[in-house]
PDB file of C-alpha atoms in Angstrom:
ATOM      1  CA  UNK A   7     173.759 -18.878 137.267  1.00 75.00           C
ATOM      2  CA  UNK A   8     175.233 -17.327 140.230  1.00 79.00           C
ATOM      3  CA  UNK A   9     172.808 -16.825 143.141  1.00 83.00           C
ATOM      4  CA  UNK A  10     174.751 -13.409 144.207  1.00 80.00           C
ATOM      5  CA  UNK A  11     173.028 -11.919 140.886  1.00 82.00           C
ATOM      6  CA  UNK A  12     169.401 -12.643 142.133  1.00 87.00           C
ATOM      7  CA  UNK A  13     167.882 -10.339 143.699  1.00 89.00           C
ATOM      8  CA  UNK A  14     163.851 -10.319 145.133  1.00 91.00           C
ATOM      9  CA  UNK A  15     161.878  -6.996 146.012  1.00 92.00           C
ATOM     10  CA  UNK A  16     158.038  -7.765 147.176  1.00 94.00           C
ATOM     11  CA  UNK A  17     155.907  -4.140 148.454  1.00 92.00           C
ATOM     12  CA  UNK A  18     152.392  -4.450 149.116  1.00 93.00           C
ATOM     13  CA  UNK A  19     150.592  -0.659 148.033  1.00 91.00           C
ATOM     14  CA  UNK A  20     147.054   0.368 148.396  1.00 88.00           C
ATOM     15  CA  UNK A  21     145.879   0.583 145.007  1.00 89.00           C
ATOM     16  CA  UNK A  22     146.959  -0.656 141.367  1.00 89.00           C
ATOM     17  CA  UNK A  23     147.186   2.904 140.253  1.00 90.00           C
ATOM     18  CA  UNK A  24     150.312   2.940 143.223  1.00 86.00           C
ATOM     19  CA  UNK A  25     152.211   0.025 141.823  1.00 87.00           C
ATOM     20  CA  UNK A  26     154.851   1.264 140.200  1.00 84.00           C
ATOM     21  CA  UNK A  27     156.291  -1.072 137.658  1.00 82.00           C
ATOM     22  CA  UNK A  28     159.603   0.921 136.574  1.00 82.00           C
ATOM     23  CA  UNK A  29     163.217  -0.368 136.320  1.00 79.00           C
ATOM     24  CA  UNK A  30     164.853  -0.484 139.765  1.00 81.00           C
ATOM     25  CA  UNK A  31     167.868   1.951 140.114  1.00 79.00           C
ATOM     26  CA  UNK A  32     170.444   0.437 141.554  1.00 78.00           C
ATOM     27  CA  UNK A  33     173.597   1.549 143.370  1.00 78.00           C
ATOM     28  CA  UNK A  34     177.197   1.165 143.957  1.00 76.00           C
ATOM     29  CA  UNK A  35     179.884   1.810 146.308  1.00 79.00           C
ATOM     30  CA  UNK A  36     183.293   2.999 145.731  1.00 81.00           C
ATOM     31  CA  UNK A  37     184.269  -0.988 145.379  1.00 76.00           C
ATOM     32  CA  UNK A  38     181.539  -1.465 143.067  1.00 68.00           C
ATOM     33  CA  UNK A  39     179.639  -3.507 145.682  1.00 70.00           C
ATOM     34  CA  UNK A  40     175.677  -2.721 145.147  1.00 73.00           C
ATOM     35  CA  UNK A  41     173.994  -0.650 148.253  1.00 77.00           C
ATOM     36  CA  UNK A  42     170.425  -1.357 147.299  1.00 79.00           C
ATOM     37  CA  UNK A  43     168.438  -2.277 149.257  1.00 81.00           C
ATOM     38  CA  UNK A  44     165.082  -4.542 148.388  1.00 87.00           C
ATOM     39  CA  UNK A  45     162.240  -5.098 150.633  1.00 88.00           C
ATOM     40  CA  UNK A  46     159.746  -8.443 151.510  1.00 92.00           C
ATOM     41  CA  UNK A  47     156.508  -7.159 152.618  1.00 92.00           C
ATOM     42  CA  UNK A  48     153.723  -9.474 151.486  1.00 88.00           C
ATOM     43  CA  UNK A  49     150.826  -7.374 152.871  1.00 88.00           C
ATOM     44  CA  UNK A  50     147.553  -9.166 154.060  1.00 89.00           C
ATOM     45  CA  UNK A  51     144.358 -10.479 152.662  1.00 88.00           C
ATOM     46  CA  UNK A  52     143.424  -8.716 149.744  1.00 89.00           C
ATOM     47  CA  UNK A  53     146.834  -6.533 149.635  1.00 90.00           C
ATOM     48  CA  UNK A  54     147.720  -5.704 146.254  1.00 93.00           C
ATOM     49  CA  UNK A  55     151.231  -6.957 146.000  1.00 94.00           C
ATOM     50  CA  UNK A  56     154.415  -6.323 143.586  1.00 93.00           C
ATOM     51  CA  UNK A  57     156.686  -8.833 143.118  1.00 93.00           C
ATOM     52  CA  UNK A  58     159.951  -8.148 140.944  1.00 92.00           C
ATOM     53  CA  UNK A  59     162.923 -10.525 140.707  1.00 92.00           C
ATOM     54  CA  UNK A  60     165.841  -9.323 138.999  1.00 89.00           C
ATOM     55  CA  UNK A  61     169.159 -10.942 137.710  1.00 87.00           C
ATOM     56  CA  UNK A  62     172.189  -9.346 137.150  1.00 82.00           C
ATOM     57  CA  UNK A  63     173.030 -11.389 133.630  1.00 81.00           C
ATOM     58  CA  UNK A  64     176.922 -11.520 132.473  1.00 77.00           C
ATOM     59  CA  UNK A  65     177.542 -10.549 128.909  1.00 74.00           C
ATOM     60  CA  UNK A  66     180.144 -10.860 126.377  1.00 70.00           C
ATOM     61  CA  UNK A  67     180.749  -8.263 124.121  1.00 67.00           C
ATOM     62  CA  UNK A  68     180.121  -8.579 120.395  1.00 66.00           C
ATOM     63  CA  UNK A  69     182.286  -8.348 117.978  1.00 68.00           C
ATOM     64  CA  UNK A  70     183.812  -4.684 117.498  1.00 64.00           C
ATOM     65  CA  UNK A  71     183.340  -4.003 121.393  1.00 62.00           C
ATOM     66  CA  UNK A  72     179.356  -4.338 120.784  1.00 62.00           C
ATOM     67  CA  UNK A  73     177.905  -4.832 124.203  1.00 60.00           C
ATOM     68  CA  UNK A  74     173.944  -4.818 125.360  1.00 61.00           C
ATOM     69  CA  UNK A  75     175.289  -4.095 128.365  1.00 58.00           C
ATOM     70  CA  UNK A  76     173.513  -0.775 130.681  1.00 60.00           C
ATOM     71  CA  UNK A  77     175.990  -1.724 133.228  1.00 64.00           C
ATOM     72  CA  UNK A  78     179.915  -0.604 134.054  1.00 62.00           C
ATOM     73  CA  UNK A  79     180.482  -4.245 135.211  1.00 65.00           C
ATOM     74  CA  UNK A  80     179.532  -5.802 132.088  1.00 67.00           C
ATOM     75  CA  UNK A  81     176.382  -7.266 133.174  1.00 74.00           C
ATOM     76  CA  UNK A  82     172.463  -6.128 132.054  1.00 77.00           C
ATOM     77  CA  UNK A  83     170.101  -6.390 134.408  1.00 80.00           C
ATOM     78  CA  UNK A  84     166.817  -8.544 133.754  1.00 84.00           C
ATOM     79  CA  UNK A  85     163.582  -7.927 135.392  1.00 87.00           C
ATOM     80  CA  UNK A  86     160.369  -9.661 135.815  1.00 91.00           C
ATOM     81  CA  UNK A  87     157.634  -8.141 137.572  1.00 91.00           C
ATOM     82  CA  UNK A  88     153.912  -9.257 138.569  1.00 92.00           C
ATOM     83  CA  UNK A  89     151.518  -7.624 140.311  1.00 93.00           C
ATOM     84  CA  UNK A  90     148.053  -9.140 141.758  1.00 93.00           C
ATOM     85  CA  UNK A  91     145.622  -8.965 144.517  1.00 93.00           C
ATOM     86  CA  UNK A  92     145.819 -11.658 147.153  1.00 89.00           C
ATOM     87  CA  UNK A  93     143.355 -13.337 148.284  1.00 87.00           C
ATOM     88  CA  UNK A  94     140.622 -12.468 150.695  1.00 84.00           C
ATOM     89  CA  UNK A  95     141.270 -14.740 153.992  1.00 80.00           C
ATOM     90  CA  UNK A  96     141.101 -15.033 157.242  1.00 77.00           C
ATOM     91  CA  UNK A  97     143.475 -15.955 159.871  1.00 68.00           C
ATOM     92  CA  UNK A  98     142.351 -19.000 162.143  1.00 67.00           C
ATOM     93  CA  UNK A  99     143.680 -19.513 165.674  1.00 60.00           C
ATOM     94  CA  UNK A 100     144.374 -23.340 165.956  1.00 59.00           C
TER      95      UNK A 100
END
């Protein structure tokens, strides 16, 4: 596993009905090098939060040139993706 692969996206949004669940698009320079951009915001108590990690898996074609590939690089990208409500709390001063 090579940690360049991983990638982590976490948005907080204002409703369920607002969490969008749907395959990140991801783009590419002219060297191939990926110009996405992901984003940590965790929200606060009771924020409705999406949390998607994503891993950029290498695979070797099949035989006859059959790949499962989606990718020009040779690798398919796996997703996992939750989404829940935090929480309520409160924030003590100590």
């Amino acid at each position: 596993m090579t940690c360049n692969y991983l990638m982590i996206d976490v948005q907080s949004v204002s409703s369920f009905a607002n969490a969008s669940t749907t395959r990140p698009t991801i783009t590419y320079d002219s060297h191939g090098n990926m110009t996405s951009t992901f984003s940590y915001d965790a929200g606060t108590s009771g924020s409705i939060v999406i949390v998607r990690a994503m891993y950029y898996w290498p695979v070797i074609s099949g035989p006859l040139g059959f790949s499962i590939s989606k990718d020009a690089s040779g690798r398919h990208l796996l997703v996992a993706t939750e989404v829940s409500k935090t929480e309520p709390y409160s924030q003590s001063a100590t």
